Coordinates of C-alpha atoms and ligand atoms in Angstrom, one line a residue:
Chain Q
X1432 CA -6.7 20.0 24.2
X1433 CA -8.5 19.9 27.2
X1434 CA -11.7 20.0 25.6
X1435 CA -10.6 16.8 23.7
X1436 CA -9.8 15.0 26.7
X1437 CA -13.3 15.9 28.3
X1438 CA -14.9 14.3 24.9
X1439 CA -13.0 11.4 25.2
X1440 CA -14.2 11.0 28.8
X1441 CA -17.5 11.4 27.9
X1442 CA -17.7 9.4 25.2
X1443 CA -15.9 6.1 27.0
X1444 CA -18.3 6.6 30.2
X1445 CA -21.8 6.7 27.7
X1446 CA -20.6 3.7 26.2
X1447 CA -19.5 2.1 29.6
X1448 CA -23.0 3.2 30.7
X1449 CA -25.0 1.9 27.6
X1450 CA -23.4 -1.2 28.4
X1451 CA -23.6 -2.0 32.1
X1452 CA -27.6 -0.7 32.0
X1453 CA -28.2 -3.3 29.0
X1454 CA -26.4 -6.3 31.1
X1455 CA -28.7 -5.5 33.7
X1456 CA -32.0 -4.6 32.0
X1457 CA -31.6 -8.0 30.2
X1458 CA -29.8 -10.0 32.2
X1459 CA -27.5 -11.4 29.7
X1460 CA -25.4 -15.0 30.9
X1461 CA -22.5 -14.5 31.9
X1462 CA -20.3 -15.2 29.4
X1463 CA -22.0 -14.1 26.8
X1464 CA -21.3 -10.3 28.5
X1465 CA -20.2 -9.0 31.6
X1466 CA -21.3 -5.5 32.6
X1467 CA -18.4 -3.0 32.8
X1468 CA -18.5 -3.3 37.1
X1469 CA -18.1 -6.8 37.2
X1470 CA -15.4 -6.7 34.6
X1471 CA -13.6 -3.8 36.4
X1472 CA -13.7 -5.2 39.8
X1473 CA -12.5 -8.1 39.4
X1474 CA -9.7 -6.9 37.6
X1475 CA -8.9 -4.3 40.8
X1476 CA -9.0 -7.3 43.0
X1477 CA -6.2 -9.0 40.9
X1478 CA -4.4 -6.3 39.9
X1479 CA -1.4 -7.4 40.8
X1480 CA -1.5 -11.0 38.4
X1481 CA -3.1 -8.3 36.1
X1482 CA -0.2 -5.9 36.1
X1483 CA 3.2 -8.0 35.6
X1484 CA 1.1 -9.7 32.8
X1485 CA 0.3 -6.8 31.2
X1486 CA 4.2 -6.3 31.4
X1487 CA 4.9 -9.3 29.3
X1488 CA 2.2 -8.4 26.7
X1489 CA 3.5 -4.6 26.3
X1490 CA 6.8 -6.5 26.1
X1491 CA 5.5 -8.7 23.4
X1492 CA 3.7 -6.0 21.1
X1493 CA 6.2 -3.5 21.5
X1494 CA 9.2 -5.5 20.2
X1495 CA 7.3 -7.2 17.7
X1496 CA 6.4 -3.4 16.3
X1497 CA 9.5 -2.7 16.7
X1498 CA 11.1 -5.6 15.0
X1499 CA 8.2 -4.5 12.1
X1500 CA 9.5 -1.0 12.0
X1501 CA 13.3 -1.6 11.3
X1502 CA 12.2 -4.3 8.7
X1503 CA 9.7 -2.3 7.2
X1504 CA 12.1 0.9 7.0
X1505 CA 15.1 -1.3 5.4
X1506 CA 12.4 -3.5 2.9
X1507 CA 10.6 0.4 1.9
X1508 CA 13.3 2.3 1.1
X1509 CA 14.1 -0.7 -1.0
X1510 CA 11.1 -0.9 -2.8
X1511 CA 10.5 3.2 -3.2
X1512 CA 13.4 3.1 -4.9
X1513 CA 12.2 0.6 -7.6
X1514 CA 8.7 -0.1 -9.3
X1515 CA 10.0 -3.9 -10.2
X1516 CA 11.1 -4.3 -6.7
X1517 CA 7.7 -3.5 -5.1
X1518 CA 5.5 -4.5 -8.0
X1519 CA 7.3 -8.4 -6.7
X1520 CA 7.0 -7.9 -2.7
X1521 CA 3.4 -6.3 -2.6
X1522 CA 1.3 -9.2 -3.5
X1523 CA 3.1 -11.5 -0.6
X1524 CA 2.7 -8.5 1.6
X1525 CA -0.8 -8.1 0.5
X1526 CA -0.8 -12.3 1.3
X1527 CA 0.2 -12.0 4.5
X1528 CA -2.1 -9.4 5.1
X1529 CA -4.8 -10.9 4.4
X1530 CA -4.3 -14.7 5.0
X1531 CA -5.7 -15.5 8.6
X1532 CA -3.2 -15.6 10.8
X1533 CA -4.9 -17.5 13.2
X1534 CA -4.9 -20.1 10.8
X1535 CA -0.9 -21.1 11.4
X1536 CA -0.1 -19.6 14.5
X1537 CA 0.3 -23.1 16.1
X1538 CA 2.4 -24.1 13.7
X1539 CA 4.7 -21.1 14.4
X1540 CA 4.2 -22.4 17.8
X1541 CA 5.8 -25.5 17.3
X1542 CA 8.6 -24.1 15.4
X1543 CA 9.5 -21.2 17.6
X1544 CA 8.6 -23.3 20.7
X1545 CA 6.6 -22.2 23.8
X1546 CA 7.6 -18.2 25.1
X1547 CA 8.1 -15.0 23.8
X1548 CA 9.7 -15.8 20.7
X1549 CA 6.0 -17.1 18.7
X1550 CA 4.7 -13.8 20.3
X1551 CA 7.0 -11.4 19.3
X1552 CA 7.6 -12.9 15.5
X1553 CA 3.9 -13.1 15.3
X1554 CA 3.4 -9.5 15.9
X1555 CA 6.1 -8.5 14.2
X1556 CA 4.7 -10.7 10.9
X1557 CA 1.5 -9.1 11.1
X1558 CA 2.6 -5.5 11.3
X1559 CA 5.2 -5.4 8.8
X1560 CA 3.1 -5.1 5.6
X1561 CA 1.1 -2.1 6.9
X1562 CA 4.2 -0.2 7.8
X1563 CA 6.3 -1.3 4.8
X1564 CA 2.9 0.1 2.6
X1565 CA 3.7 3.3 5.0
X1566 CA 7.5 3.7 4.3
X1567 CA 7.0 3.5 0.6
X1568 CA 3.8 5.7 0.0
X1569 CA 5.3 8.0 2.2
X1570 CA 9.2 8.3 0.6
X1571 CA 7.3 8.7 -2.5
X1572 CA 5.6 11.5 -1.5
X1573 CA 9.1 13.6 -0.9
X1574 CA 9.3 17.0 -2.6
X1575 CA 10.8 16.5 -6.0
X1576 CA 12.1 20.1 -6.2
X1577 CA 14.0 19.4 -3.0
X1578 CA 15.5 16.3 -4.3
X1579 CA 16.6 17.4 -7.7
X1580 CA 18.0 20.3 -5.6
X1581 CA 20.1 18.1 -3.6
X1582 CA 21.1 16.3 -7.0
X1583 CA 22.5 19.5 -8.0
X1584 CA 25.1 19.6 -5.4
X1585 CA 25.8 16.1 -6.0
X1586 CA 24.4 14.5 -2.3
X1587 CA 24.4 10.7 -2.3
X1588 CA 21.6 8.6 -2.3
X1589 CA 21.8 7.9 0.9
X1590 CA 21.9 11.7 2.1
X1591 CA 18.8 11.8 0.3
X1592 CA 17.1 8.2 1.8
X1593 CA 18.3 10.2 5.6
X1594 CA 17.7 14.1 5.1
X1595 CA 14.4 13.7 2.3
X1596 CA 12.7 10.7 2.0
X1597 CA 13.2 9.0 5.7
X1598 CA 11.5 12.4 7.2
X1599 CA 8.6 12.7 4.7
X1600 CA 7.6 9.6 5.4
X1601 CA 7.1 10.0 9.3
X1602 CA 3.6 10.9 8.9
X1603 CA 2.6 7.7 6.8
X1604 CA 5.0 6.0 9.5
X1605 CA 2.6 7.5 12.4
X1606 CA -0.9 6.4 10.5
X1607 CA -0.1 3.0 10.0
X1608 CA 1.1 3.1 14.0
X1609 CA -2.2 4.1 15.1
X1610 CA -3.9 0.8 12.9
X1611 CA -0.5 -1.4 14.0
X1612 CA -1.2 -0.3 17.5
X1613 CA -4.3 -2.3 18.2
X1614 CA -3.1 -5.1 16.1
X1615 CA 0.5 -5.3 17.7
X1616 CA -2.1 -6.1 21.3
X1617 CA -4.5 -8.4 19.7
X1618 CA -2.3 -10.8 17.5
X1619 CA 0.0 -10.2 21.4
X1620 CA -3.1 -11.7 22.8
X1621 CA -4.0 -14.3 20.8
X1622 CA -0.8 -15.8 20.7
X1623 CA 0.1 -16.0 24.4
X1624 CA -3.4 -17.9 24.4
X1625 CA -1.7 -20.4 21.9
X1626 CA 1.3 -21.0 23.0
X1627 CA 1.2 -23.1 26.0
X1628 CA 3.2 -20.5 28.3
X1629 CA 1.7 -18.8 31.1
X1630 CA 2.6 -15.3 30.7
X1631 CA 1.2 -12.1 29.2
X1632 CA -2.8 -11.3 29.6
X1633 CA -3.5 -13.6 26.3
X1634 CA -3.1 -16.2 28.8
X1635 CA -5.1 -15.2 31.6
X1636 CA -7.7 -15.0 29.2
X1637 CA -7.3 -18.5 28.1
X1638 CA -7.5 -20.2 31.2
X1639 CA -10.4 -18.2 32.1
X1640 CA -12.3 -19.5 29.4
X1641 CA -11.4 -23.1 29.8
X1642 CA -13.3 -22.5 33.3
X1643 CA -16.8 -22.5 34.1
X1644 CA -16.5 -19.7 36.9
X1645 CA -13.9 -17.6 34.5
X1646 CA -16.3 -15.3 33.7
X1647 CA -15.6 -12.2 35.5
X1648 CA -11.4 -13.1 34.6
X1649 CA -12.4 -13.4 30.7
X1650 CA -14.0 -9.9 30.5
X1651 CA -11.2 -8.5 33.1
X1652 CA -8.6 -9.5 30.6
X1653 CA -10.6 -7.8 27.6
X1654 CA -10.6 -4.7 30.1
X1655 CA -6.9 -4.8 30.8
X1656 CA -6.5 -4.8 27.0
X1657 CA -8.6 -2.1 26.4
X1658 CA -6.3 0.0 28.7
X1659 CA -3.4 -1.3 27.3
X1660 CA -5.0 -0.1 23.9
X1661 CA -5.6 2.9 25.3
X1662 CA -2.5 3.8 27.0
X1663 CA -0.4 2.7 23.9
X1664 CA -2.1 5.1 21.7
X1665 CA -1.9 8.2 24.5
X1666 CA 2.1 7.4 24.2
X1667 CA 2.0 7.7 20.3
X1668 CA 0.2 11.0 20.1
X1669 CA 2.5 12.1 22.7
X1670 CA 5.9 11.4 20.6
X1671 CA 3.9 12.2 17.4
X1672 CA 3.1 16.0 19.0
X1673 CA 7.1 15.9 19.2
X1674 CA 8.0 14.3 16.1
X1675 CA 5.7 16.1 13.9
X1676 CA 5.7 19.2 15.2
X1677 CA 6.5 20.7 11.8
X1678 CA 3.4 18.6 10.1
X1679 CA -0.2 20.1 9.3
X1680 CA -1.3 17.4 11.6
X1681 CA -0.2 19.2 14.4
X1682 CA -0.9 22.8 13.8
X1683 CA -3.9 24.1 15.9
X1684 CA -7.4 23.8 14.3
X1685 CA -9.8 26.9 14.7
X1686 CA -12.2 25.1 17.6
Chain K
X975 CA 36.9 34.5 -19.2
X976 CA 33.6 32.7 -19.8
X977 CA 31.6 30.9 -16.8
X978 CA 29.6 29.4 -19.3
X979 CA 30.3 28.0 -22.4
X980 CA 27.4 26.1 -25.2
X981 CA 28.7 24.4 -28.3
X982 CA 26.1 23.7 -30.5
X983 CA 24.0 22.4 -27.8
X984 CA 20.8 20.3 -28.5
X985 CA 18.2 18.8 -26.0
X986 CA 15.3 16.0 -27.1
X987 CA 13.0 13.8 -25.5
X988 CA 12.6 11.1 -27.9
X989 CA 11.1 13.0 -30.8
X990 CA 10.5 16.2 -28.8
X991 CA 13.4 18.7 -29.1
X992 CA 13.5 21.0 -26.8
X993 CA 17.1 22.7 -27.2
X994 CA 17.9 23.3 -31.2
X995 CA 21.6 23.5 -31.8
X996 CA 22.4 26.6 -29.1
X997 CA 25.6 28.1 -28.8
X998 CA 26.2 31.0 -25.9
X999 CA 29.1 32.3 -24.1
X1000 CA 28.2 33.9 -20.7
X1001 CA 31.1 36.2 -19.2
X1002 CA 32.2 35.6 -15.4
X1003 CA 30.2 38.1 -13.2
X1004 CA 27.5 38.7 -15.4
X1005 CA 23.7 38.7 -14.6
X1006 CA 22.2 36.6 -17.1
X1007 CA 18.2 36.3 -18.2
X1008 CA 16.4 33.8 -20.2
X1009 CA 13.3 35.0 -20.9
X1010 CA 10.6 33.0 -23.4
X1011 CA 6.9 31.5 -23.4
X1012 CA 5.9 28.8 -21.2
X1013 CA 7.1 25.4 -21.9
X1014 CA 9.8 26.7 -25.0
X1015 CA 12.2 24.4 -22.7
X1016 CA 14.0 27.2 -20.5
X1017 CA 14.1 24.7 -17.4
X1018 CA 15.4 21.9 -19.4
X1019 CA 18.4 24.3 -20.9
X1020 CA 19.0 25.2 -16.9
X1021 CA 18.9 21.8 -16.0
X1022 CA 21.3 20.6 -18.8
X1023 CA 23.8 23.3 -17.3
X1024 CA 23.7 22.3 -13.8
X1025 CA 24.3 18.6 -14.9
X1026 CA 20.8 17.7 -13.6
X1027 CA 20.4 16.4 -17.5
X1028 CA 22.5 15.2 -20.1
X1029 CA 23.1 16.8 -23.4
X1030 CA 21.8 14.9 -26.6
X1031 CA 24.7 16.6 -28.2
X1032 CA 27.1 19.6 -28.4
X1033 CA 29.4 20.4 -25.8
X1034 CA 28.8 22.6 -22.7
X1035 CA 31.4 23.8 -20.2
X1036 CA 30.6 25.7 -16.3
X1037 CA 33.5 26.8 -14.9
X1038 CA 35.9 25.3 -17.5
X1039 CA 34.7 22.2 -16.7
X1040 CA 31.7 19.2 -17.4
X1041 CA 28.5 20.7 -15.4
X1042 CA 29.2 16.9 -13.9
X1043 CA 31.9 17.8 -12.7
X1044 CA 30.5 21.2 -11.7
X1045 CA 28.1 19.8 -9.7
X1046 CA 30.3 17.6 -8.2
X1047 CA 32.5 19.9 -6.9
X1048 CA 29.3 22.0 -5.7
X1049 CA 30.1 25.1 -8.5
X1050 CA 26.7 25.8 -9.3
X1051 CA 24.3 26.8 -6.9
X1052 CA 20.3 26.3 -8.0
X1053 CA 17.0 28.3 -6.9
X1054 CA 14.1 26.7 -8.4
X1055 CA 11.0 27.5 -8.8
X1056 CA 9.2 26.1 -6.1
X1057 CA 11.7 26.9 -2.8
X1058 CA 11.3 23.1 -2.4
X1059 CA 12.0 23.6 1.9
X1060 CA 12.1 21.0 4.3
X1061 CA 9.3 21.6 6.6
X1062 CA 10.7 19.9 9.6
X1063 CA 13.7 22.0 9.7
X1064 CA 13.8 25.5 10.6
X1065 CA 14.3 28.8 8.6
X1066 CA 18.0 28.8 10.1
X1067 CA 18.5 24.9 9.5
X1068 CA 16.8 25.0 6.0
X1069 CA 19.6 27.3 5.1
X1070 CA 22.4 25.6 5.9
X1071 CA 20.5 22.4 3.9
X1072 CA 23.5 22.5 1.0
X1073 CA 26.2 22.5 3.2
X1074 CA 24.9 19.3 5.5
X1075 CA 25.1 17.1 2.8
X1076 CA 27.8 16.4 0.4
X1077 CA 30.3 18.0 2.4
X1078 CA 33.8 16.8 1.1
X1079 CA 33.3 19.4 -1.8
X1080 CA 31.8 22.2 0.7
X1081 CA 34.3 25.1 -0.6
X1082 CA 36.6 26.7 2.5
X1083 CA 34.9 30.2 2.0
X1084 CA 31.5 28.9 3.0
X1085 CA 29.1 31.8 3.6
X1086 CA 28.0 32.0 6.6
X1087 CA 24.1 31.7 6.7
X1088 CA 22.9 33.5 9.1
X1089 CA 24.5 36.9 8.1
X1090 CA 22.6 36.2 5.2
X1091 CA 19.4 35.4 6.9
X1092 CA 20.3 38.8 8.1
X1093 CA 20.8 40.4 5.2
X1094 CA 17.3 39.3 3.6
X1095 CA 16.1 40.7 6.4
X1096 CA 14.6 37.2 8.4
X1097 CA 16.6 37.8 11.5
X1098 CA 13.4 37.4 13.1
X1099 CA 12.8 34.3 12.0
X1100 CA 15.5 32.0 12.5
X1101 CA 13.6 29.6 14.5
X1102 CA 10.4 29.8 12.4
X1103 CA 9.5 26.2 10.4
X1104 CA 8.5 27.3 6.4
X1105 CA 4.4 27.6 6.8
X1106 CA 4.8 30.2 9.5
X1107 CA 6.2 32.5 6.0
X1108 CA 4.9 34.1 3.5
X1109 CA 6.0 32.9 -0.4
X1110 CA 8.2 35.9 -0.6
X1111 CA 9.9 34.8 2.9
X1112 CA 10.4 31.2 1.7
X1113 CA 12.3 32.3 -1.6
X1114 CA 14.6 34.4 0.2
X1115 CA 15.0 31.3 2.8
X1116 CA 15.7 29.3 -1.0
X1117 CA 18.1 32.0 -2.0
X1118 CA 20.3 32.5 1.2
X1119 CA 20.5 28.5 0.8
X1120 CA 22.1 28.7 -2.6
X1121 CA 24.1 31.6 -2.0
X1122 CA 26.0 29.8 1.4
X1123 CA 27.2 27.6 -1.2
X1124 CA 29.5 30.8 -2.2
X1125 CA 29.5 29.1 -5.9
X1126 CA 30.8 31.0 -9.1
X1127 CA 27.6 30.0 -10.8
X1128 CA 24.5 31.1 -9.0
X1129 CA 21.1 29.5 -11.5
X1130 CA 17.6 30.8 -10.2
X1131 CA 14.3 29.2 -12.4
X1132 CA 11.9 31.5 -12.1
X1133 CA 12.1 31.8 -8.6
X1134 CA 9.3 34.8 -8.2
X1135 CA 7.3 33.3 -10.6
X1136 CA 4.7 32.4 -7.8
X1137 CA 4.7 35.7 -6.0
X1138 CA 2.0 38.8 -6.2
X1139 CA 3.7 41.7 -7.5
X1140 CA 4.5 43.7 -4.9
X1141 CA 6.6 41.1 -3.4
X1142 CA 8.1 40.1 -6.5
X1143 CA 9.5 44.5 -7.1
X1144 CA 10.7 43.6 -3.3
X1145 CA 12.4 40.8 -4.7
X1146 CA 14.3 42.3 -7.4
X1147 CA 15.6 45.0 -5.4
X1148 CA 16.8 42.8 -2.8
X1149 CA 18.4 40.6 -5.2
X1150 CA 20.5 43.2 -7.0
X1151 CA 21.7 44.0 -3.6
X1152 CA 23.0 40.7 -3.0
X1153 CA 24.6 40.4 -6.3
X1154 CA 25.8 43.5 -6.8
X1155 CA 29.5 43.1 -5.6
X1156 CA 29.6 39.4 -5.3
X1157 CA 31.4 39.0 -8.2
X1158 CA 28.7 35.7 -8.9
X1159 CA 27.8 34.7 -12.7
X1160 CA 23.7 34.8 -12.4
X1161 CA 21.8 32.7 -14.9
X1162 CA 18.1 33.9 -14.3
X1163 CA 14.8 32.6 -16.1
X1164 CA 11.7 34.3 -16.0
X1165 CA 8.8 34.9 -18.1
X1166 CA 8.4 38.8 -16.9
X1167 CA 9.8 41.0 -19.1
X1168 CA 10.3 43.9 -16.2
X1169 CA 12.2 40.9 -14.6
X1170 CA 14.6 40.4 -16.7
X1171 CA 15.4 44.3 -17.5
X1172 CA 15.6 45.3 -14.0
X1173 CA 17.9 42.9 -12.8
X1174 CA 19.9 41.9 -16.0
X1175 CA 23.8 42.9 -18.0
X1176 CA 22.3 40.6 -20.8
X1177 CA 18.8 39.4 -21.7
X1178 CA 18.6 37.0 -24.0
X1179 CA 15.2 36.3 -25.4
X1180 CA 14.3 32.5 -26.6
X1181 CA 11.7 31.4 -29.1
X1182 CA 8.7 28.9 -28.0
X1183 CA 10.3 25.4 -28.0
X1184 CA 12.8 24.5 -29.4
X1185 CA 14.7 27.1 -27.2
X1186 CA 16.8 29.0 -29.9
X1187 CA 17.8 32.9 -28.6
X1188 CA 16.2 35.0 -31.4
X1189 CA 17.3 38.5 -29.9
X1190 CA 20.9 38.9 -27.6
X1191 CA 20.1 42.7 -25.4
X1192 CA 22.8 44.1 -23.9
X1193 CA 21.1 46.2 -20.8
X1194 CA 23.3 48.9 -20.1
X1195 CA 21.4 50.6 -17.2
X1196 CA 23.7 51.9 -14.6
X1197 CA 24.6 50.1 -11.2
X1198 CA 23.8 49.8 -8.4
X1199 CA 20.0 49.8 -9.4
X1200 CA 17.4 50.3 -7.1
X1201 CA 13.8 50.4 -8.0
X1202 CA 13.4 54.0 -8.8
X1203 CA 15.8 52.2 -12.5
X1204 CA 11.8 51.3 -13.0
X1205 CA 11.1 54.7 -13.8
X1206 CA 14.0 55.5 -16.1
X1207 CA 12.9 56.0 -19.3
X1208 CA 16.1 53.6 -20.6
X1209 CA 14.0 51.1 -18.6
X1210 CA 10.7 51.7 -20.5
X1211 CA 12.8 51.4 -23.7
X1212 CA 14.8 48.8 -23.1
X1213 CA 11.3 46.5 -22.3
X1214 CA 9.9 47.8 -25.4
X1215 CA 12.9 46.5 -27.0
X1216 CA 12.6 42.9 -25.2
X1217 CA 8.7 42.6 -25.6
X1218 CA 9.2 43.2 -29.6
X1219 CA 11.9 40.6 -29.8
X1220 CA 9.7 38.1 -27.5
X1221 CA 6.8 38.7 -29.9
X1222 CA 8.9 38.8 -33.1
X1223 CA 10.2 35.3 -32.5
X1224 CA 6.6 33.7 -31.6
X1225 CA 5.5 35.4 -34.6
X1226 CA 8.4 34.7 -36.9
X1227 CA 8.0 30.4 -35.7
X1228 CA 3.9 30.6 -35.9
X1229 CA 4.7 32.1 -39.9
X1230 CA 6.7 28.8 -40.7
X1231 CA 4.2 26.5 -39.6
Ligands
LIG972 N1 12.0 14.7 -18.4 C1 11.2 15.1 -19.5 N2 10.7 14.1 -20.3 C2 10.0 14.4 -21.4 N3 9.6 15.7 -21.8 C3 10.1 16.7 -21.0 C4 10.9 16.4 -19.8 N4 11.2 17.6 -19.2 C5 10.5 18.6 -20.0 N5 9.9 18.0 -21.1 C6 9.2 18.7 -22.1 O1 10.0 19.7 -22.6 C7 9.3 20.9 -22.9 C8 10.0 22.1 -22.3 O2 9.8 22.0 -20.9 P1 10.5 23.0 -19.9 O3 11.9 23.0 -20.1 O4 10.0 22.7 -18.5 O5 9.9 24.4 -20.4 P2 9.9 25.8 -19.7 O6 10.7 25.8 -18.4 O7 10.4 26.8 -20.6 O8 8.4 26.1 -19.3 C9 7.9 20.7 -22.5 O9 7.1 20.4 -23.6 C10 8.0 19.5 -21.6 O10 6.8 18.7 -21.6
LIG973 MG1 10.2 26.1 -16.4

């Protein structure tokens, strides 16, 4: 574990460190790319502004994932239960997957009005056909000799959905998190940019582009992200280690 | 009076019968072995029983009742062949699995599970999760499971099929233990003949499929066995006796082709 932690390190400084040394070797325009200091400074100077927006963004991708989740769970179980059901919902899923969101967030703008409502439904849109995929891959994959076993003692279906299927699928569930995670932040982003309120980081980053001099408050935003990112995903393994302690996921590897 | 009773019982998948017209009365208390090649439809006939199936026709009757009804009321307890344990619950919790759900019908005289676990001889490993044990380990886990059920009707597929043989000698001994004096109806399928003698009242030997018993064997070695039966030469006889029958009915089908 520790040893992971110590790779990690490394590997985010050499990057940070590749990164800063080209800004400076070629002094690239500003906001083309800031180097790491820059970014990081001015983000320490404001961290205050920095931190009660980063409040409203964790805020918005949080309930959004969790608004996905509960929807997912109710709309998989559905569908792993029958072919027809999910042969009809994966094509829209798939459409809504793949159809740029960017493309209509202002309309949901104007219907949801300005706030946290185009944020939240936005992430929530966007993360519900990767965990609903999740859900019903994983309730599939249940052990068939343990639910014809529970068929023999007569156990409802529902007994079966709570006891079998729900629990197999946790691993799936956890997977599609990790991909959700980073999307939950950016679509977060994106839309706080959009929607003419000024809360959450998204925005901090929009006015900073509007400006000439917003240079070092663009990239401190993208920083404040990255940590966000970063943090988020330190929180899932966390609860996964818990969660899945039973899975092979989890079991200690030989190095 | 009979735990189990077939009337002309057939099985079919579309064209593919698997159960020819089968009729069978197993006696209350009785251990029980189907024995027959691979695919002859054995796990079909057990799942017919325990309701998991319907019948294509004849009549079948567990406990005096519809295995439906049976299974309702949680009469029938199954082992299968792969122990089929939840991994996220523990050795203790994955024993008790049978009585969490359905629990209107759980019966009043529950066993209580962790004796058992203690019987079997896991007392050590009531917190463990299923891959910290061995195969052997996990069918015992399977078996405690069924038996906490305390139903007239205990059904076990195979269940050492997957086991080396050392463990699987283990697993006869310890089985006749826990039957022995339980006063449970045992309906065992396996394809090993030493199996079915060692543990057995009745063997009954099936032809490949359709499942049709070609050979009845009453197995009259003295209880309480313990392994050392293995070396009686009854034993060695009464296999003999089973492995002609088991090759006598391949034969006998292969000739009318
Ligand atoms: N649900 C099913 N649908 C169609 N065919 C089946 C089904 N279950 C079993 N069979 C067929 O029935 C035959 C007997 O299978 P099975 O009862 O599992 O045999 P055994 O347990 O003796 O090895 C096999 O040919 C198998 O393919
Ligand atoms: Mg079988």
């Amino acid at each position: 574990m520790t040893k992971r932690v110590v790779a990690t390190v490394v590997g985010i400084t050499l990057f940070l460190a590749a990164w800063e040394l080209f800004v400076r070797a070629f002094h690239v325009r500003k906001f083309v790319l800031r180097a790491p200091s820059t970014a990081l400074a001015h983000l320490w100077k404001f961290r205050g502004d920095f931190a009660s927006a980063a409040l409203v963004t964790i805020q918005h991708a949080a309930f959004g994932l969790a608004c996905a989740l509960v929807v997912s769970l109710v709309l998989g179980a559905a569908l792993s239960a029958s072919r027809f059901a999910e042969w009809a919902v994966q094509p829209v899923l798939t459409l809504v997957q793949v159809v740029p969101w960017v493309a209509y967030v202002s309309s949901v703008v104007l219907w949801l009005g300005a706030g946290d409502r185009p944020a939240i439904f936005m992430v929530a849109l966007a993360c519900t056909p990767a965990y609903v995929f999740a859900t019903v891959d994983g309730m599939r994959s249940a052990d068939p000799a343990t639910i014809e076993l529970l068929a023999s003692v007569d156990a409802s279906r529902w007994e079966v959905l709570w006891r079998v299927r729900l629990p197999s699928a946790a691993p799936a569930l956890f997977t599609a998190s990790r991909f959700n995670m980073g999307f939950a932040l950016a679509v977060a982003y994106f839309v706080e940019g959009a929607n003419f309120s000024d809360e959450g980081i998204g925005s901090i980053g929009r006015r900073a582009a509007s400006q000439s001099s917003g240079a070092d408050a663009l990239w401190a935003s993208v920083f404040a992200m990255a940590i966000l990112g970063f943090m988020g995903l330190i929180a899932l393994s966390l609860l996964e280690r818990v969660v899945l302690r039973w899975h092979v996921s989890q079991r200690p590897t030989a190095n | 009076m009979s735990r189990i009773v077939l009337r002309d019982l057939t099985k079919s998948f579309g064209a593919l019968s698997v159960v020819d017209p089968l009729s069978l009365d197993i006696e209350s208390g009785s251990f029980v072995s189907i024995i027959g090649p691979s695919g002859c439809g054995k796990t079909t006939l057990v799942r017919v029983i325990a309701g998991l199936e319907p019948a294509s026709s004849g009549e079948v009757s567990v406990d005096g009742a519809p295995p439906r009804e049976a299974r309702m009321r949680k009469r029938v307890a199954m082992v299968p062949q792969q122990p089929g344990l939840l991994p996220w619950r523990t050795v203790r919790s994955n024993a008790h699995l049978l009585l969490d759900v359905n629990r209107r019908a759980n019966p009043n005289d529950a066993a209580d599970a962790m004796a058992l676990l203690h019987e079997v001889g896991l007392s050590d490993f009531l917190q463990a999760y299923p891959h910290e044990l061995s195969g052997g380990m996990q069918q015992r886990v399977a078996l405690v499971r069924a038996l906490t059920l305390h139903a007239p009707l205990l059904v076990m597929d195979e269940p050492f099929a997957a086991l080396d043989e050392i463990t699987r000698t283990e697993m006869r001994g310890m089985l006749n233990r826990l039957v022995e004096g339980r006063g449970v109806t045992v309906l065992f399928v396996t394809h090993s003949i030493t199996e079915a003698v060692a543990l057995s009242d009745r063997v009954l030997v099936s032809s490949p499929r359709p499942t049709n018993v070609v050979a009845d064997i009453a197995i009259d070695l003295p209880r309480p066995r313990s392994v050392e039966v293995e070396d009686d030469p009854r034993f060695v006889e009464l296999c003999a006796h089973v492995r002609h029958a088991l090759h006598g009915g391949m034969r006998g089908t292969s000739e009318t082709r």
